[in-house]
mmCIF file of C-alpha atoms in Angstrom:
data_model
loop_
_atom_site.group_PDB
_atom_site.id
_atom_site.type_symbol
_atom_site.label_atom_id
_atom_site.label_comp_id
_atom_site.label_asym_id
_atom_site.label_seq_id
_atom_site.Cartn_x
_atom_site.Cartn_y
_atom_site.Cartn_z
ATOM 1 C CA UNK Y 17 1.967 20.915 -3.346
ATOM 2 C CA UNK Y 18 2.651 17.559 -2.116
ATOM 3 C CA UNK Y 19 5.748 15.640 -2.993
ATOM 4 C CA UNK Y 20 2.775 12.740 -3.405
ATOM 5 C CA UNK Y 21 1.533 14.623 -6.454
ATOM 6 C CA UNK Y 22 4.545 13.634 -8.535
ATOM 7 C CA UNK Y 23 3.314 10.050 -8.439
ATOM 8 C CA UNK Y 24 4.070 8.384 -11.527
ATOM 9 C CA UNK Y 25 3.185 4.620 -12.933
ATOM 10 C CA UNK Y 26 6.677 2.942 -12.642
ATOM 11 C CA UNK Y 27 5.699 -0.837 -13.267
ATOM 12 C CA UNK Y 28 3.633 -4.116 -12.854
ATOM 13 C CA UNK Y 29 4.269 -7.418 -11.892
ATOM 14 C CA UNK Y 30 2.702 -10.436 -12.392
ATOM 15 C CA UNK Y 31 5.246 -12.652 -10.408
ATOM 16 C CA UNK Y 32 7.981 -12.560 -8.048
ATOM 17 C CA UNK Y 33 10.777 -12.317 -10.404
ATOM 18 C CA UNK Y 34 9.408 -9.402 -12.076
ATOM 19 C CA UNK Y 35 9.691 -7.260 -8.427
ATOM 20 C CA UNK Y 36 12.031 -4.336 -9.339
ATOM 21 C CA UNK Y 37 15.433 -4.223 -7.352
ATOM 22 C CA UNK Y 38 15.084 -0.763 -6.519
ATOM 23 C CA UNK Y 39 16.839 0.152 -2.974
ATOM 24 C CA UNK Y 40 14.343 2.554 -2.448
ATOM 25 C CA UNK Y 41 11.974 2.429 0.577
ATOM 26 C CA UNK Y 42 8.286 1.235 -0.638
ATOM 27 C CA UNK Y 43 5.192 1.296 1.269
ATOM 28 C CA UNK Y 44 2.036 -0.927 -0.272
ATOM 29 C CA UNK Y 45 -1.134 -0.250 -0.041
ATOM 30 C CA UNK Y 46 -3.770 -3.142 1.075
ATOM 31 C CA UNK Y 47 -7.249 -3.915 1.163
ATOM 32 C CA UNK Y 48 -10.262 -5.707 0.940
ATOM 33 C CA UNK Y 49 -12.185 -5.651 -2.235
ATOM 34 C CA UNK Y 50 -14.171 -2.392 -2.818
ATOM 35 C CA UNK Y 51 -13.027 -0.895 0.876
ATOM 36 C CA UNK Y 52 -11.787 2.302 -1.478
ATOM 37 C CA UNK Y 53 -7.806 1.749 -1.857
ATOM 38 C CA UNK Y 54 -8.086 2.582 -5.323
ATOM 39 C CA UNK Y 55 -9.520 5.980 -4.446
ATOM 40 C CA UNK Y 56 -7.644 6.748 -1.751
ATOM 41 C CA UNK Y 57 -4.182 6.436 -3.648
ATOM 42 C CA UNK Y 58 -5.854 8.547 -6.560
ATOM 43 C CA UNK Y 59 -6.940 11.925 -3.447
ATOM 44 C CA UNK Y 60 -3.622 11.530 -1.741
ATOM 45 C CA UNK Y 61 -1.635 11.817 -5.494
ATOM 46 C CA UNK Y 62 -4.288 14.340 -6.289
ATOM 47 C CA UNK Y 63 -4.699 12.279 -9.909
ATOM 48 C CA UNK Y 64 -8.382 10.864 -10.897
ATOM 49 C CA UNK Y 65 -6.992 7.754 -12.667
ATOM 50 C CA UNK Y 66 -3.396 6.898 -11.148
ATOM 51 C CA UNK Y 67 -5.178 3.542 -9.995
ATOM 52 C CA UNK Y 68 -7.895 2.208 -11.759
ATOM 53 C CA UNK Y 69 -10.686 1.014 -10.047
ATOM 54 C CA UNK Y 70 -12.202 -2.491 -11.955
ATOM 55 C CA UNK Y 71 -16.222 -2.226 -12.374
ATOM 56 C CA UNK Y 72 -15.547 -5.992 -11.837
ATOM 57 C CA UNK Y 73 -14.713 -6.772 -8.114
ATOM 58 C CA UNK Y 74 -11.497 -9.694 -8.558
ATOM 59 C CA UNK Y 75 -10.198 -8.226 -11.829
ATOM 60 C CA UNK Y 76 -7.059 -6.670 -10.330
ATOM 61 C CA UNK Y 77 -4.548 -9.195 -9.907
ATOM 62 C CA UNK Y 78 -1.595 -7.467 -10.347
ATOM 63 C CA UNK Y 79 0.870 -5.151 -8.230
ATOM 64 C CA UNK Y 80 1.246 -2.062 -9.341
ATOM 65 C CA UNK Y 81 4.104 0.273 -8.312
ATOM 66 C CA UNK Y 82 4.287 4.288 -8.353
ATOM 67 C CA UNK Y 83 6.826 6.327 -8.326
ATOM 68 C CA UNK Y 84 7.577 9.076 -6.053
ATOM 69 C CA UNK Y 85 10.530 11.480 -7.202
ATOM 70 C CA UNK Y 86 11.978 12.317 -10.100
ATOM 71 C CA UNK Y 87 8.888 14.098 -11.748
ATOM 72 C CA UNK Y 88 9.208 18.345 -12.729
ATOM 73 C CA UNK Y 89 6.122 19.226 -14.135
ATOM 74 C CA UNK Y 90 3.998 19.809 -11.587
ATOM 75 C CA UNK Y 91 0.317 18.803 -12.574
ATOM 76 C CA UNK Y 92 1.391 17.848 -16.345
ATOM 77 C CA UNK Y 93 2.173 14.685 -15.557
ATOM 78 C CA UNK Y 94 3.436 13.836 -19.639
ATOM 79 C CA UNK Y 95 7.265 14.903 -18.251
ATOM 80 C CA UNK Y 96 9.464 11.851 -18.529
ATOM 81 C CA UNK Y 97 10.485 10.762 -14.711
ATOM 82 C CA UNK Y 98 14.511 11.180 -13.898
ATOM 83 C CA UNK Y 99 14.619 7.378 -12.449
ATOM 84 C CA UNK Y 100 17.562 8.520 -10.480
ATOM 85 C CA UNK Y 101 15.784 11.064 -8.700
ATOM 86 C CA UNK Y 102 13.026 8.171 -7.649
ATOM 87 C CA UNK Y 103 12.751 8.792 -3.409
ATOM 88 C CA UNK Y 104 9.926 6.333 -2.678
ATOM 89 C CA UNK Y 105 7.667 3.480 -4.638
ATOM 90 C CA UNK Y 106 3.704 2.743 -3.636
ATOM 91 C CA UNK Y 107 2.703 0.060 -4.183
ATOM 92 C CA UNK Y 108 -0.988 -0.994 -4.537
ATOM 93 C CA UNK Y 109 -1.565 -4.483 -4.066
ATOM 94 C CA UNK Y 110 -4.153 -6.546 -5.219
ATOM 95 C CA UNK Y 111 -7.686 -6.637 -2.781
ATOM 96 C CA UNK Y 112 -8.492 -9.467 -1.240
ATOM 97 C CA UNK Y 113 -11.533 -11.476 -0.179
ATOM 98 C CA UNK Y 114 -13.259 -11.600 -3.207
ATOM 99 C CA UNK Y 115 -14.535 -15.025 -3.526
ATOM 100 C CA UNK Y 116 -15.579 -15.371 -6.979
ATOM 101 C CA UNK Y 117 -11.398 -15.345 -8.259
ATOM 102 C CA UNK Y 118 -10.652 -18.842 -9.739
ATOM 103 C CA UNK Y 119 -8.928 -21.147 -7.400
ATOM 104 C CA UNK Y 120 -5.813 -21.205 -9.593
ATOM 105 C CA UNK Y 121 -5.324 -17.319 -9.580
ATOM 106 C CA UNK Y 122 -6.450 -17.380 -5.547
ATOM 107 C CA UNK Y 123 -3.435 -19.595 -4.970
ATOM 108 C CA UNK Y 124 -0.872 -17.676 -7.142
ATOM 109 C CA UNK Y 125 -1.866 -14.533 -5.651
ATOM 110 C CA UNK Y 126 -1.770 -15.630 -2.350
ATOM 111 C CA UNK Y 127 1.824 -16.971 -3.075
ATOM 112 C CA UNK Y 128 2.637 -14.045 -4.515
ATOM 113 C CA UNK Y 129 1.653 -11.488 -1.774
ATOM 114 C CA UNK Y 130 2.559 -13.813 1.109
ATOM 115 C CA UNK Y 131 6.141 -13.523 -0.220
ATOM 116 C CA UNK Y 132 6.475 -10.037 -1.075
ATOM 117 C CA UNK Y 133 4.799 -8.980 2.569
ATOM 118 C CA UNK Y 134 6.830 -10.666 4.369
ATOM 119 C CA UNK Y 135 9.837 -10.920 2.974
ATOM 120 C CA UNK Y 136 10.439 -7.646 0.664
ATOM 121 C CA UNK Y 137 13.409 -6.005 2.642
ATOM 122 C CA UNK Y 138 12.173 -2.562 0.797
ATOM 123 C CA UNK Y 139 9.115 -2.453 2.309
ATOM 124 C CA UNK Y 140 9.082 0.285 4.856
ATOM 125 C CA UNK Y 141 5.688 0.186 5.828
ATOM 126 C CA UNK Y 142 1.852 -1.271 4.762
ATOM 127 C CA UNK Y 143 -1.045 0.795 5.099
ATOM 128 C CA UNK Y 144 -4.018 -0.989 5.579
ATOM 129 C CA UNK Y 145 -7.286 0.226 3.876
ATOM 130 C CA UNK Y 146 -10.756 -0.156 6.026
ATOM 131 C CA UNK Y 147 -14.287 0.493 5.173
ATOM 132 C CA UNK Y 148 -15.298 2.401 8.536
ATOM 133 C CA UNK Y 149 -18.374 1.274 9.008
ATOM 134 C CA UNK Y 150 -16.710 -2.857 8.574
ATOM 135 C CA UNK Y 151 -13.013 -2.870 10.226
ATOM 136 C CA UNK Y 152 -10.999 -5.681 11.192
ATOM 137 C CA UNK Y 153 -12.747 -8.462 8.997
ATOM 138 C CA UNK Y 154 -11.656 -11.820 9.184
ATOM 139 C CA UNK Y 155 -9.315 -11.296 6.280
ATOM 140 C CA UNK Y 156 -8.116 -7.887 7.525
ATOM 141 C CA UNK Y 157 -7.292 -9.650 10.670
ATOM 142 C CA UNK Y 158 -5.056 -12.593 8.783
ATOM 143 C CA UNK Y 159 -3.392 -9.257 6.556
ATOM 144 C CA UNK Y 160 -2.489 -7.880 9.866
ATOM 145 C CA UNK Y 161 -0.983 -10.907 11.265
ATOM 146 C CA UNK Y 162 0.963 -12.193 8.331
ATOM 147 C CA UNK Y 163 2.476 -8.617 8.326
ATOM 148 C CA UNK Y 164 2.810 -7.918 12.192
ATOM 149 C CA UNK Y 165 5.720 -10.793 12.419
ATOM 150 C CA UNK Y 166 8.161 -8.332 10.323
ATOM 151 C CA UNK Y 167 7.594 -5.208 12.942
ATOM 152 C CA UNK Y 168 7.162 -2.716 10.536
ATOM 153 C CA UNK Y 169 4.959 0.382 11.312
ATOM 154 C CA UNK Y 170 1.326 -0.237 9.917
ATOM 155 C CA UNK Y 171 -0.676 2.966 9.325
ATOM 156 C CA UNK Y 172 -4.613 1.885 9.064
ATOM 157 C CA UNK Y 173 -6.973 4.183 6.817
ATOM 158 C CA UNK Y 174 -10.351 3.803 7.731
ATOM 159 C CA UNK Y 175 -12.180 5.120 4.902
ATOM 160 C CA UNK Y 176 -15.611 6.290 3.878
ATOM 161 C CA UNK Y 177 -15.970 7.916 6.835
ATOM 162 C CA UNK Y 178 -18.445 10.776 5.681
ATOM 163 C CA UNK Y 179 -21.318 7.386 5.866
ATOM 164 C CA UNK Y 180 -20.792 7.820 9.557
ATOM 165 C CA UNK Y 181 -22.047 9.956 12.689
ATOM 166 C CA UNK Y 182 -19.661 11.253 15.032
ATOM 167 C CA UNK Y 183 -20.275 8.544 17.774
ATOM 168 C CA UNK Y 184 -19.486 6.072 14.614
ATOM 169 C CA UNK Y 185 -16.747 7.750 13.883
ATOM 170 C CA UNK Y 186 -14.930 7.808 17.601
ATOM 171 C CA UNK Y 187 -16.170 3.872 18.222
ATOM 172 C CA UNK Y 188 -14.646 2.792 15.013
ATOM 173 C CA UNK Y 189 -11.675 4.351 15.852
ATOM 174 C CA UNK Y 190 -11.701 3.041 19.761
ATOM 175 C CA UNK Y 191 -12.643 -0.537 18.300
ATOM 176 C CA UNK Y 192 -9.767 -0.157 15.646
ATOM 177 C CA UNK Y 193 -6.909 0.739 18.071
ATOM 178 C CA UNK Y 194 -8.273 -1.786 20.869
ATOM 179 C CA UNK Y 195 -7.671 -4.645 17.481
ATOM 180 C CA UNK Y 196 -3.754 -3.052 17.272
ATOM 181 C CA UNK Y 197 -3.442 -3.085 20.667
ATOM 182 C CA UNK Y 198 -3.481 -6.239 21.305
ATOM 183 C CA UNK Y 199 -0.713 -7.106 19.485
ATOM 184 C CA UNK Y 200 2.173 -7.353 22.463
ATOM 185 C CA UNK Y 201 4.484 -9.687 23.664
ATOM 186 C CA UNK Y 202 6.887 -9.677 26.523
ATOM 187 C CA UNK Y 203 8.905 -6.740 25.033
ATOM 188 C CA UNK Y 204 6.349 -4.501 24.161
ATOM 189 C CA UNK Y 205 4.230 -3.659 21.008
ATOM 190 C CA UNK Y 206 4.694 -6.068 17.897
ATOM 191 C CA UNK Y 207 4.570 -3.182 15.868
ATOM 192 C CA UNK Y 208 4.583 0.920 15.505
ATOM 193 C CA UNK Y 209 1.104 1.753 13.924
ATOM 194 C CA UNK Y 210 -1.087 4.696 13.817
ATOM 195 C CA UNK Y 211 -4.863 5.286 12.550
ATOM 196 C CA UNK Y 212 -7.073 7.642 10.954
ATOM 197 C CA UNK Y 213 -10.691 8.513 9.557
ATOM 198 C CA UNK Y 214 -10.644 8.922 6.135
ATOM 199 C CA UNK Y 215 -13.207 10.053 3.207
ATOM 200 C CA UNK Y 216 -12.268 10.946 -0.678
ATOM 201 C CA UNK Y 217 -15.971 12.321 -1.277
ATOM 202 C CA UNK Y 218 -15.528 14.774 2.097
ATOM 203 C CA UNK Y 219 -11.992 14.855 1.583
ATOM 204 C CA UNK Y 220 -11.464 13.809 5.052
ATOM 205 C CA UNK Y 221 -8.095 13.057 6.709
ATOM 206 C CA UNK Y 222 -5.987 13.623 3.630
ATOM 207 C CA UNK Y 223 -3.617 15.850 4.888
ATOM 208 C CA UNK Y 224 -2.816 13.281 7.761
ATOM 209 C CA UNK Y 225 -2.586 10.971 5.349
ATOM 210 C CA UNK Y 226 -0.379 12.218 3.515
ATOM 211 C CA UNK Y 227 1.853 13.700 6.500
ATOM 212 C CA UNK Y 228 1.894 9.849 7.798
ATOM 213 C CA UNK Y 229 3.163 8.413 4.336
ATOM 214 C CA UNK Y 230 5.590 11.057 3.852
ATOM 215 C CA UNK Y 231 6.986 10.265 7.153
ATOM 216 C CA UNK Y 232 7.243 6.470 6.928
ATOM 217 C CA UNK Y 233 9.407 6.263 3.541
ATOM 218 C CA UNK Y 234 11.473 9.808 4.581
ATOM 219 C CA UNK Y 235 10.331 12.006 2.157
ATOM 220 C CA UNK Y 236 9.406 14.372 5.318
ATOM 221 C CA UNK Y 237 13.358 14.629 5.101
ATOM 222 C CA UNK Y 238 15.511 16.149 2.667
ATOM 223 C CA UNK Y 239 16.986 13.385 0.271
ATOM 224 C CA UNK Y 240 20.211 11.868 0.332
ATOM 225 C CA UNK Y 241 22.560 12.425 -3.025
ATOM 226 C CA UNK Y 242 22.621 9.332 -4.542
ATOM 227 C CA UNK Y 243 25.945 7.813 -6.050
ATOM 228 C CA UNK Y 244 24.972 8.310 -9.894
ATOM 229 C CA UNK Y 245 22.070 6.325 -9.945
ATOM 230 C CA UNK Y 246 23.374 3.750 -7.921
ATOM 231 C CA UNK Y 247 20.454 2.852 -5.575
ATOM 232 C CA UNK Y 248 17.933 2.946 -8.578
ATOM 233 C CA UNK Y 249 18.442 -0.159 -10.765
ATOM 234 C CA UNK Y 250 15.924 -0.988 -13.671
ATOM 235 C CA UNK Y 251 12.669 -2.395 -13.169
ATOM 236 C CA UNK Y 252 12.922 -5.069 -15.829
ATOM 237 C CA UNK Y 253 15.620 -6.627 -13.884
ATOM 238 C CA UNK Y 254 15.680 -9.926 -11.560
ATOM 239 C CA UNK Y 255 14.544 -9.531 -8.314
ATOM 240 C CA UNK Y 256 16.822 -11.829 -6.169
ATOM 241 C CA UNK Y 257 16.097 -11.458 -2.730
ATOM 242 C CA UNK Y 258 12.623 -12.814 -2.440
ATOM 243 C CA UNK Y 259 12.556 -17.074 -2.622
ATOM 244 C CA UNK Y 260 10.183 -17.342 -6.087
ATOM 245 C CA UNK Y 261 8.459 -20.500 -4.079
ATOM 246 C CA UNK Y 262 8.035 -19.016 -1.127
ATOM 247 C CA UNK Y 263 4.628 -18.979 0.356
ATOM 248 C CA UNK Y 264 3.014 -17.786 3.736
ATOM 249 C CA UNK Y 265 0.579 -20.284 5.570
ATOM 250 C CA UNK Y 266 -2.452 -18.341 6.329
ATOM 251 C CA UNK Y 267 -2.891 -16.455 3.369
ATOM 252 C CA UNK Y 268 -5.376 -14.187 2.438
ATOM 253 C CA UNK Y 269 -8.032 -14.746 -0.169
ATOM 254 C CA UNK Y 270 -6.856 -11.811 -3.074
ATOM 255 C CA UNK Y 271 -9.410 -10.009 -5.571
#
């Protein structure tokens, strides 16, 4: 069983000073509307509702966080989580590119996720969610380079890939790592990142999936012993180390 079946709703936010200061490592989830992040996150924590999915494209405007850690009933997920024993937090972010969001909520979003993307020192890595047959949109392409800047890996699911024949399948995957590739300067790669194929239906690519998160927050390695709860700190407190005004030109439209 995976350690990724222990997921666990932890909290949500609305704004920046609701973020929980947790020193545990995070990794968020991101995506365009309807490009299946909801459903991914629900196969790889083997749970059917863990996100919800809105019938209503632009009605999830909120970040959600998971725990990982901490759970001991296996499958019965009703066992109360040991917040001390927390390893790792997803987070699922809100989708973006839905153009029918009211311009007030667009811009508070946008503040909102342009801060804690680029500045949230507990984010370990993004993964970023692609319909196969449609990657590297415009707005997956201003996603990428608002997060590239902070040199963090970037693992890119392209999902849905049981609509596609094998030739689709390799050129989406030669057309998504010639996109990555191109991210170099003088020194080198901007950024680690890695890609897969990915379908829920044909339960495609989950166990890479799931080897790939593990690895990028270290829960492929055995966990430290924390100092009585010391690197776990409520979720209802303060979140100081993100500016509350902060806001990244370029933003991307959010659902």
């Amino acid at each position: 069983m995976s350690i990724l079946w222990q997921a666990r709703f932890f909290t949500t936010v609305n704004h920046l000073r609701d973020l929980p200061r947790t020193h545990v490592p995070e990794i968020a989830f991101a995506g365009r509307s309807n490009a299946g992040k909801s459903t991914a996150i629900n196969t790889l924590c083997n749970q059917k509702k863990l996100c919800f999915a809105s019938k209503t494209p632009g009605r999830t405007q909120h970040i959600n966080y998971f725990s990982i850690g901490g759970a001991h009933v296996g499958q019965h997920r009703k066992d109360e989580t040991r917040v001390d024993e927390i390893r790792a937090l997803i987070v699922d972010l809100p989708g973006y590119g839905y153009a029918e969001v009211p311009g007030a909520a667009k811009q508070h979003w946008n503040q909102l996720l342009g801060a804690y993307v680029q500045r949230r020192t507990q984010l370990a890595a993004l993964v970023l969610i692609m319909d196969a047959r449609r990657p590297f949109t415009d707005l997956d392409i201003q996603m990428l380079e608002w997060f590239a800047p902070t040199g963090r890996p970037i693992h890119c699911i392209l999902t849905k890939a049981d609509k596609l024949n094998r030739n689709e399948c390799t050129n989406a995957l030669r057309q998504a790592k010639e996109v990555l590739s191109q991210y170099v300067d003088n020194e080198g790669p901007l950024f680690p990142f890695t890609l897969q194929l990915f379908s829920a239906l044909k339960r495609i690519g989950i166990e890479e999936a799931d080897a790939t998160i593990q690895r990028l927050v270290g829960l492929d390695r055995e966990p430290e012993l924390l100092n009585d709860g010391a690197d776990i700190v409520d979720a209802d407190h303060v979140s100081e180390e993100i500016d509350t005004e902060g806001k990244a030109e370029g933003d991307p439209e959010v659902e």
